[in-house]
Amino acid sequence: MPGWNTQDIPDQSGRVAVVTGANSGIGLVTARELARKGARVVLACRSEARGNAAVARLRAELPDARVELGRLDLGDLASVREFAAGFPYERLDVLVDNAGVMALPYGTTADGFETQFGVNHLGHFALTGLLLPALLAAPGARVVVVSSGMHALANIDINDLNSERRYRRWIAYARSKTANLLFTHELARRAAVHGTDLVAAAAHPGYAATNLQTTGPLAEGRRAAERLVRIANRVIAQPAQAGALPILYAATEPGVQSDSFTGPHISMWRGAPAPSWRAPWTLNDVAGQRLWAASEELTGVTYGALKA
């Protein structure tokens, strides 16, 4: 995959895609490039205003683009269920579980889950499960879960998934990103066991300049930290257009393997897509199955067609 870029994306005509968090950053780039190649793309966004602005922007840039907004708040399971119930297509070829939050002060979702675990993992777990019939209706459908190299900071604590005993923002973030990889691992295993051709793959953008890095400092009014992050984004990070490449590769390139992990090839930081290192604990079958069972219990969403 040396030098792989958006020009290498195969034709996506006739395919339906959902990209969460598609109103800005990596999600917006991913939605744009899928639409550019002919896919019908649903931008699943929490803010209706920002989502509509993103749709308008894409239609202005790509007049023939088939893009539409879907209201989705991953921090509210009622919203996740409403989105899935209202999904207007019988098949779903590509689901990109991209939206996320990072290093926030402690908070909880509408359902009482720690925010980073609730949004980054549980919301996407529920969404994927509720959209599973549409995914299985599309031959060779892809689920791409966006994790992070930061997962290496911490394994999950199955006995304290919501960080109720002790909360450290970066550890909580790392655990949510480990959860993303364990979810991908177990989804890929179940899809294979049941003989489906569903591909579950993970990807990460390296260090890409998006508004994700500034959310935490802004939430706490830490202006100095926010300024430092903005400077680092300008000087060190790669642009969102480059950060989206591993996600687009995992979503579209023929031959992508289930449970693969794609990221930038230069020290997992920047550059063209390449196989990425992942912590050994993200390939643990027992941990994946235990997290899956806990996620089903917490969300109330079960994957009927892919039972253990």
mmCIF file of C-alpha atoms in Angstrom:
data_model
loop_
_atom_site.group_PDB
_atom_site.id
_atom_site.type_symbol
_atom_site.label_atom_id
_atom_site.label_comp_id
_atom_site.label_asym_id
_atom_site.label_seq_id
_atom_site.Cartn_x
_atom_site.Cartn_y
_atom_site.Cartn_z
ATOM 1 C CA MET A 1 0.000 0.000 0.000
ATOM 2 C CA PRO A 2 2.937 2.460 -0.437
ATOM 3 C CA GLY A 3 1.683 5.915 -1.423
ATOM 4 C CA TRP A 4 -1.993 4.899 -1.288
ATOM 5 C CA ASN A 5 -4.253 7.951 -1.521
ATOM 6 C CA THR A 6 -7.802 8.955 -2.352
ATOM 7 C CA GLN A 7 -7.233 8.429 -6.075
ATOM 8 C CA ASP A 8 -6.845 4.720 -5.317
ATOM 9 C CA ILE A 9 -10.326 4.395 -3.801
ATOM 10 C CA PRO A 10 -12.345 1.993 -5.969
ATOM 11 C CA ASP A 11 -15.639 3.073 -7.492
ATOM 12 C CA GLN A 12 -18.320 3.130 -4.787
ATOM 13 C CA SER A 13 -21.355 3.552 -7.043
ATOM 14 C CA GLY A 14 -24.404 1.709 -5.758
ATOM 15 C CA ARG A 15 -23.033 1.429 -2.231
ATOM 16 C CA VAL A 16 -24.552 2.933 0.915
ATOM 17 C CA ALA A 17 -22.326 4.244 3.697
ATOM 18 C CA VAL A 18 -22.854 5.683 7.175
ATOM 19 C CA VAL A 19 -20.112 7.788 8.753
ATOM 20 C CA THR A 20 -20.534 8.868 12.359
ATOM 21 C CA GLY A 21 -19.161 12.229 13.408
ATOM 22 C CA ALA A 22 -19.111 13.342 9.780
ATOM 23 C CA ASN A 23 -19.696 17.058 10.296
ATOM 24 C CA SER A 24 -15.987 17.877 10.668
ATOM 25 C CA GLY A 25 -12.436 16.539 10.670
ATOM 26 C CA ILE A 26 -11.692 12.990 9.644
ATOM 27 C CA GLY A 27 -15.363 12.058 9.461
ATOM 28 C CA LEU A 28 -16.133 14.845 7.010
ATOM 29 C CA VAL A 29 -13.178 13.916 4.804
ATOM 30 C CA THR A 30 -14.211 10.252 4.872
ATOM 31 C CA ALA A 31 -17.785 11.103 3.898
ATOM 32 C CA ARG A 32 -16.596 13.442 1.146
ATOM 33 C CA GLU A 33 -14.263 10.923 -0.472
ATOM 34 C CA LEU A 34 -16.802 8.106 -0.335
ATOM 35 C CA ALA A 35 -19.360 10.422 -1.947
ATOM 36 C CA ARG A 36 -16.824 11.566 -4.531
ATOM 37 C CA LYS A 37 -16.460 7.940 -5.611
ATOM 38 C CA GLY A 38 -20.209 7.492 -5.990
ATOM 39 C CA ALA A 39 -21.443 6.165 -2.641
ATOM 40 C CA ARG A 40 -24.656 7.358 -1.060
ATOM 41 C CA VAL A 41 -23.469 8.659 2.310
ATOM 42 C CA VAL A 42 -25.430 9.298 5.480
ATOM 43 C CA LEU A 43 -23.656 11.813 7.710
ATOM 44 C CA ALA A 44 -24.560 10.688 11.234
ATOM 45 C CA CYS A 45 -24.115 13.782 13.409
ATOM 46 C CA ARG A 46 -25.102 14.863 16.909
ATOM 47 C CA SER A 47 -25.663 18.512 15.977
ATOM 48 C CA GLU A 48 -28.340 18.997 13.353
ATOM 49 C CA ALA A 49 -27.056 22.502 12.565
ATOM 50 C CA ARG A 50 -23.448 21.384 12.057
ATOM 51 C CA GLY A 51 -24.610 18.316 10.167
ATOM 52 C CA ASN A 52 -26.720 20.380 7.778
ATOM 53 C CA ALA A 53 -23.794 22.739 7.250
ATOM 54 C CA ALA A 54 -21.567 19.772 6.376
ATOM 55 C CA VAL A 55 -24.129 18.408 3.922
ATOM 56 C CA ALA A 56 -24.414 21.824 2.269
ATOM 57 C CA ARG A 57 -20.638 22.086 2.058
ATOM 58 C CA LEU A 58 -20.324 18.686 0.390
ATOM 59 C CA ARG A 59 -23.104 19.441 -2.082
ATOM 60 C CA ALA A 60 -21.426 22.719 -3.003
ATOM 61 C CA GLU A 61 -18.088 20.979 -3.525
ATOM 62 C CA LEU A 62 -19.559 17.890 -5.209
ATOM 63 C CA PRO A 63 -22.820 18.858 -6.950
ATOM 64 C CA ASP A 64 -23.603 15.243 -7.836
ATOM 65 C CA ALA A 65 -22.906 13.932 -4.346
ATOM 66 C CA ARG A 66 -25.636 11.844 -2.764
ATOM 67 C CA VAL A 67 -25.289 12.880 0.847
ATOM 68 C CA GLU A 68 -27.850 13.290 3.600
ATOM 69 C CA LEU A 69 -28.002 13.966 7.311
ATOM 70 C CA GLY A 70 -28.952 11.474 9.996
ATOM 71 C CA ARG A 71 -29.384 12.797 13.539
ATOM 72 C CA LEU A 72 -27.353 10.632 15.928
ATOM 73 C CA ASP A 73 -26.180 11.240 19.478
ATOM 74 C CA LEU A 74 -23.938 8.347 20.491
ATOM 75 C CA GLY A 75 -24.176 9.486 24.091
ATOM 76 C CA ASP A 76 -27.892 8.713 24.173
ATOM 77 C CA LEU A 77 -29.054 5.170 23.432
ATOM 78 C CA ALA A 78 -32.549 6.431 22.650
ATOM 79 C CA SER A 79 -31.041 8.515 19.846
ATOM 80 C CA VAL A 80 -29.052 5.516 18.596
ATOM 81 C CA ARG A 81 -32.209 3.428 18.473
ATOM 82 C CA GLU A 82 -34.121 6.211 16.718
ATOM 83 C CA PHE A 83 -31.394 6.558 14.081
ATOM 84 C CA ALA A 84 -31.338 2.815 13.402
ATOM 85 C CA ALA A 85 -35.137 2.539 13.328
ATOM 86 C CA GLY A 86 -35.306 5.372 10.802
ATOM 87 C CA PHE A 87 -32.478 4.133 8.580
ATOM 88 C CA PRO A 88 -34.128 4.295 5.152
ATOM 89 C CA TYR A 89 -32.112 1.702 3.225
ATOM 90 C CA GLU A 90 -32.423 -2.084 3.189
ATOM 91 C CA ARG A 91 -28.679 -2.563 2.860
ATOM 92 C CA LEU A 92 -25.614 -0.905 4.348
ATOM 93 C CA ASP A 93 -22.290 -1.518 2.632
ATOM 94 C CA VAL A 94 -19.980 0.573 4.815
ATOM 95 C CA LEU A 95 -20.365 1.640 8.429
ATOM 96 C CA VAL A 96 -17.577 3.874 9.720
ATOM 97 C CA ASP A 97 -17.691 4.107 13.514
ATOM 98 C CA ASN A 98 -15.666 7.294 13.638
ATOM 99 C CA ALA A 99 -17.163 9.780 16.101
ATOM 100 C CA GLY A 100 -15.484 10.155 19.457
ATOM 101 C CA VAL A 101 -14.438 12.309 22.364
ATOM 102 C CA MET A 102 -11.014 12.551 23.968
ATOM 103 C CA ALA A 103 -9.600 13.322 27.413
ATOM 104 C CA LEU A 104 -12.684 15.061 28.748
ATOM 105 C CA PRO A 105 -13.242 15.940 32.399
ATOM 106 C CA TYR A 106 -15.333 13.280 34.100
ATOM 107 C CA GLY A 107 -18.930 13.190 32.937
ATOM 108 C CA THR A 108 -21.664 10.744 32.045
ATOM 109 C CA THR A 109 -23.871 10.099 29.034
ATOM 110 C CA ALA A 110 -27.650 10.330 29.028
ATOM 111 C CA ASP A 111 -27.700 6.698 30.143
ATOM 112 C CA GLY A 112 -25.210 7.173 32.980
ATOM 113 C CA PHE A 113 -22.091 5.741 31.342
ATOM 114 C CA GLU A 114 -18.700 7.441 31.669
ATOM 115 C CA THR A 115 -18.648 9.728 28.646
ATOM 116 C CA GLN A 116 -15.606 8.429 26.793
ATOM 117 C CA PHE A 117 -16.525 4.763 27.239
ATOM 118 C CA GLY A 118 -20.177 5.508 26.526
ATOM 119 C CA VAL A 119 -19.646 7.508 23.338
ATOM 120 C CA ASN A 120 -16.511 5.909 21.903
ATOM 121 C CA HIS A 121 -17.461 2.301 22.545
ATOM 122 C CA LEU A 122 -20.990 1.641 23.804
ATOM 123 C CA GLY A 123 -22.717 4.023 21.380
ATOM 124 C CA HIS A 124 -20.963 2.438 18.414
ATOM 125 C CA PHE A 125 -21.515 -1.087 19.764
ATOM 126 C CA ALA A 126 -25.250 -0.397 19.940
ATOM 127 C CA LEU A 127 -25.367 1.318 16.554
ATOM 128 C CA THR A 128 -23.537 -1.509 14.785
ATOM 129 C CA GLY A 129 -25.764 -4.125 16.375
ATOM 130 C CA LEU A 130 -28.956 -2.305 15.469
ATOM 131 C CA LEU A 131 -27.770 -1.863 11.870
ATOM 132 C CA LEU A 132 -26.550 -5.466 11.604
ATOM 133 C CA PRO A 133 -29.486 -6.697 9.456
ATOM 134 C CA ALA A 134 -28.733 -4.004 6.860
ATOM 135 C CA LEU A 135 -25.021 -4.844 6.979
ATOM 136 C CA LEU A 136 -25.647 -8.547 6.471
ATOM 137 C CA ALA A 137 -27.934 -7.716 3.542
ATOM 138 C CA ALA A 138 -24.972 -6.182 1.675
ATOM 139 C CA PRO A 139 -22.434 -8.665 0.257
ATOM 140 C CA GLY A 140 -18.980 -8.016 1.690
ATOM 141 C CA ALA A 141 -20.127 -5.179 3.929
ATOM 142 C CA ARG A 142 -17.488 -3.385 5.991
ATOM 143 C CA VAL A 143 -17.545 -2.139 9.559
ATOM 144 C CA VAL A 144 -14.602 0.164 10.203
ATOM 145 C CA VAL A 145 -14.003 1.056 13.838
ATOM 146 C CA VAL A 146 -11.768 4.067 14.411
ATOM 147 C CA SER A 147 -9.413 3.480 17.317
ATOM 148 C CA SER A 148 -6.165 5.234 18.241
ATOM 149 C CA GLY A 149 -2.518 4.478 18.856
ATOM 150 C CA MET A 150 -3.235 5.830 22.326
ATOM 151 C CA HIS A 151 -4.960 2.528 23.110
ATOM 152 C CA ALA A 152 -1.507 1.309 24.121
ATOM 153 C CA LEU A 153 -1.681 3.355 27.322
ATOM 154 C CA ALA A 154 -4.195 1.046 28.988
ATOM 155 C CA ASN A 155 -6.139 -2.187 28.788
ATOM 156 C CA ILE A 156 -9.797 -2.186 29.784
ATOM 157 C CA ASP A 157 -10.751 -2.904 33.384
ATOM 158 C CA ILE A 158 -13.697 -5.274 33.002
ATOM 159 C CA ASN A 159 -14.610 -4.660 36.646
ATOM 160 C CA ASP A 160 -14.646 -0.868 36.270
ATOM 161 C CA LEU A 161 -15.673 -0.123 32.709
ATOM 162 C CA ASN A 162 -17.176 3.228 33.693
ATOM 163 C CA SER A 163 -14.142 4.408 35.708
ATOM 164 C CA GLU A 164 -16.209 4.693 38.869
ATOM 165 C CA ARG A 165 -13.335 3.792 41.192
ATOM 166 C CA ARG A 166 -10.847 6.269 39.771
ATOM 167 C CA TYR A 167 -11.018 8.568 36.784
ATOM 168 C CA ARG A 168 -7.954 9.631 34.807
ATOM 169 C CA ARG A 169 -8.944 11.239 31.548
ATOM 170 C CA TRP A 170 -6.164 9.852 29.359
ATOM 171 C CA ILE A 171 -6.415 6.362 30.813
ATOM 172 C CA ALA A 172 -10.180 6.435 30.292
ATOM 173 C CA TYR A 173 -9.610 7.501 26.684
ATOM 174 C CA ALA A 174 -7.053 4.736 26.133
ATOM 175 C CA ARG A 175 -9.418 2.169 27.597
ATOM 176 C CA SER A 176 -12.194 3.284 25.263
ATOM 177 C CA LYS A 177 -9.837 2.890 22.307
ATOM 178 C CA THR A 178 -8.778 -0.558 23.515
ATOM 179 C CA ALA A 179 -12.494 -1.352 23.729
ATOM 180 C CA ASN A 180 -12.813 -0.333 20.059
ATOM 181 C CA LEU A 181 -10.156 -2.870 19.096
ATOM 182 C CA LEU A 182 -11.592 -5.641 21.272
ATOM 183 C CA PHE A 183 -15.013 -4.974 19.740
ATOM 184 C CA THR A 184 -13.521 -5.258 16.248
ATOM 185 C CA HIS A 185 -11.729 -8.467 17.227
ATOM 186 C CA GLU A 186 -14.855 -10.138 18.596
ATOM 187 C CA LEU A 187 -17.090 -8.900 15.757
ATOM 188 C CA ALA A 188 -14.624 -10.325 13.227
ATOM 189 C CA ARG A 189 -14.522 -13.644 15.112
ATOM 190 C CA ARG A 190 -18.297 -13.934 15.257
ATOM 191 C CA ALA A 191 -18.721 -12.989 11.601
ATOM 192 C CA ALA A 192 -16.282 -15.755 10.639
ATOM 193 C CA VAL A 193 -17.854 -18.355 12.943
ATOM 194 C CA HIS A 194 -21.268 -17.720 11.385
ATOM 195 C CA GLY A 195 -19.900 -17.941 7.852
ATOM 196 C CA THR A 196 -20.748 -14.380 6.845
ATOM 197 C CA ASP A 197 -18.627 -12.239 4.546
ATOM 198 C CA LEU A 198 -18.890 -9.204 6.829
ATOM 199 C CA VAL A 199 -15.478 -7.570 7.285
ATOM 200 C CA ALA A 200 -14.803 -5.884 10.632
ATOM 201 C CA ALA A 201 -11.619 -3.832 10.511
ATOM 202 C CA ALA A 202 -10.058 -1.133 12.667
ATOM 203 C CA ALA A 203 -8.064 1.926 11.699
ATOM 204 C CA HIS A 204 -6.525 4.998 13.274
ATOM 205 C CA PRO A 205 -5.496 8.386 11.880
ATOM 206 C CA GLY A 206 -2.182 8.876 13.682
ATOM 207 C CA TYR A 207 -1.813 12.438 14.884
ATOM 208 C CA ALA A 208 -4.243 14.392 12.737
ATOM 209 C CA ALA A 209 -5.237 17.998 13.326
ATOM 210 C CA THR A 210 -8.933 18.055 14.226
ATOM 211 C CA ASN A 211 -11.093 19.683 16.878
ATOM 212 C CA LEU A 212 -10.906 16.469 18.928
ATOM 213 C CA GLN A 213 -7.760 17.634 20.704
ATOM 214 C CA THR A 214 -9.183 20.960 21.847
ATOM 215 C CA THR A 215 -12.496 19.714 23.240
ATOM 216 C CA GLY A 216 -11.132 18.744 26.641
ATOM 217 C CA PRO A 217 -9.218 21.969 27.348
ATOM 218 C CA LEU A 218 -12.167 24.037 26.112
ATOM 219 C CA ALA A 219 -14.568 22.160 28.381
ATOM 220 C CA GLU A 220 -12.477 23.097 31.404
ATOM 221 C CA GLY A 221 -11.525 26.597 30.333
ATOM 222 C CA ARG A 222 -7.821 25.705 30.162
ATOM 223 C CA ARG A 223 -6.880 28.391 27.655
ATOM 224 C CA ALA A 224 -3.118 27.835 27.842
ATOM 225 C CA ALA A 225 -3.549 24.129 27.134
ATOM 226 C CA GLU A 226 -5.900 24.902 24.266
ATOM 227 C CA ARG A 227 -3.360 27.271 22.705
ATOM 228 C CA LEU A 228 -0.599 24.676 23.010
ATOM 229 C CA VAL A 229 -2.777 22.068 21.343
ATOM 230 C CA ARG A 230 -3.617 24.404 18.475
ATOM 231 C CA ILE A 231 0.074 25.168 17.957
ATOM 232 C CA ALA A 232 0.934 21.455 17.971
ATOM 233 C CA ASN A 233 -1.859 20.792 15.485
ATOM 234 C CA ARG A 234 -0.391 23.374 13.130
ATOM 235 C CA VAL A 235 3.267 22.403 13.525
ATOM 236 C CA ILE A 236 3.345 18.657 14.202
ATOM 237 C CA ALA A 237 0.097 17.025 13.156
ATOM 238 C CA GLN A 238 -0.847 15.923 9.681
ATOM 239 C CA PRO A 239 -4.023 17.399 8.192
ATOM 240 C CA ALA A 240 -7.376 15.675 8.517
ATOM 241 C CA GLN A 241 -7.214 14.789 4.808
ATOM 242 C CA ALA A 242 -4.164 12.616 5.514
ATOM 243 C CA GLY A 243 -5.547 11.267 8.779
ATOM 244 C CA ALA A 244 -8.599 9.944 6.963
ATOM 245 C CA LEU A 245 -6.567 7.797 4.569
ATOM 246 C CA PRO A 246 -6.232 4.716 6.830
ATOM 247 C CA ILE A 247 -9.973 4.824 7.492
ATOM 248 C CA LEU A 248 -10.760 5.100 3.785
ATOM 249 C CA TYR A 249 -8.324 2.303 3.009
ATOM 250 C CA ALA A 250 -9.975 -0.002 5.535
ATOM 251 C CA ALA A 251 -13.417 0.949 4.211
ATOM 252 C CA THR A 252 -12.788 0.487 0.493
ATOM 253 C CA GLU A 253 -9.618 -1.355 -0.477
ATOM 254 C CA PRO A 254 -10.239 -4.862 -1.843
ATOM 255 C CA GLY A 255 -8.701 -7.619 0.236
ATOM 256 C CA VAL A 256 -8.759 -5.847 3.601
ATOM 257 C CA GLN A 257 -8.739 -8.558 6.238
ATOM 258 C CA SER A 258 -11.119 -8.792 9.160
ATOM 259 C CA ASP A 259 -9.556 -7.709 12.452
ATOM 260 C CA SER A 260 -6.795 -5.803 10.650
ATOM 261 C CA PHE A 261 -5.572 -2.505 12.085
ATOM 262 C CA THR A 262 -4.506 0.160 9.606
ATOM 263 C CA GLY A 263 -2.715 3.413 10.419
ATOM 264 C CA PRO A 264 -0.084 5.820 9.085
ATOM 265 C CA HIS A 265 3.148 4.068 8.158
ATOM 266 C CA ILE A 266 5.625 6.512 9.742
ATOM 267 C CA SER A 267 5.839 5.532 13.424
ATOM 268 C CA MET A 268 2.015 5.220 13.561
ATOM 269 C CA TRP A 269 2.064 9.022 13.353
ATOM 270 C CA ARG A 270 1.731 10.167 9.754
ATOM 271 C CA GLY A 271 2.038 9.006 6.173
ATOM 272 C CA ALA A 272 0.284 6.576 3.852
ATOM 273 C CA PRO A 273 -1.809 3.684 5.229
ATOM 274 C CA ALA A 274 0.006 0.581 6.469
ATOM 275 C CA PRO A 275 -0.564 -2.290 8.893
ATOM 276 C CA SER A 276 -0.318 -0.840 12.386
ATOM 277 C CA TRP A 277 1.016 -2.303 15.627
ATOM 278 C CA ARG A 278 -1.550 -3.062 18.301
ATOM 279 C CA ALA A 279 -1.215 -4.070 21.923
ATOM 280 C CA PRO A 280 -1.434 -7.845 22.521
ATOM 281 C CA TRP A 281 -4.378 -7.433 24.872
ATOM 282 C CA THR A 282 -6.532 -6.218 21.974
ATOM 283 C CA LEU A 283 -6.321 -9.711 20.438
ATOM 284 C CA ASN A 284 -7.417 -11.574 23.554
ATOM 285 C CA ASP A 285 -10.463 -13.731 22.802
ATOM 286 C CA VAL A 286 -11.597 -13.985 26.422
ATOM 287 C CA ALA A 287 -11.349 -10.235 26.975
ATOM 288 C CA GLY A 288 -13.254 -9.572 23.761
ATOM 289 C CA GLN A 289 -16.038 -11.940 24.734
ATOM 290 C CA ARG A 290 -16.299 -10.520 28.257
ATOM 291 C CA LEU A 291 -16.460 -6.952 26.944
ATOM 292 C CA TRP A 292 -19.085 -8.003 24.384
ATOM 293 C CA ALA A 293 -21.264 -9.605 27.064
ATOM 294 C CA ALA A 294 -20.950 -6.526 29.273
ATOM 295 C CA SER A 295 -21.757 -4.237 26.337
ATOM 296 C CA GLU A 296 -24.895 -6.208 25.512
ATOM 297 C CA GLU A 297 -26.010 -5.981 29.128
ATOM 298 C CA LEU A 298 -25.301 -2.249 29.407
ATOM 299 C CA THR A 299 -26.898 -1.242 26.102
ATOM 300 C CA GLY A 300 -29.635 -3.847 25.808
ATOM 301 C CA VAL A 301 -28.529 -4.464 22.202
ATOM 302 C CA THR A 302 -27.876 -8.060 21.163
ATOM 303 C CA TYR A 303 -26.489 -9.325 17.881
ATOM 304 C CA GLY A 304 -29.046 -12.027 17.148
ATOM 305 C CA ALA A 305 -27.552 -13.155 13.843
ATOM 306 C CA LEU A 306 -24.066 -13.384 15.337
ATOM 307 C CA LYS A 307 -24.716 -15.141 18.629
ATOM 308 C CA ALA A 308 -21.664 -16.557 20.396
#
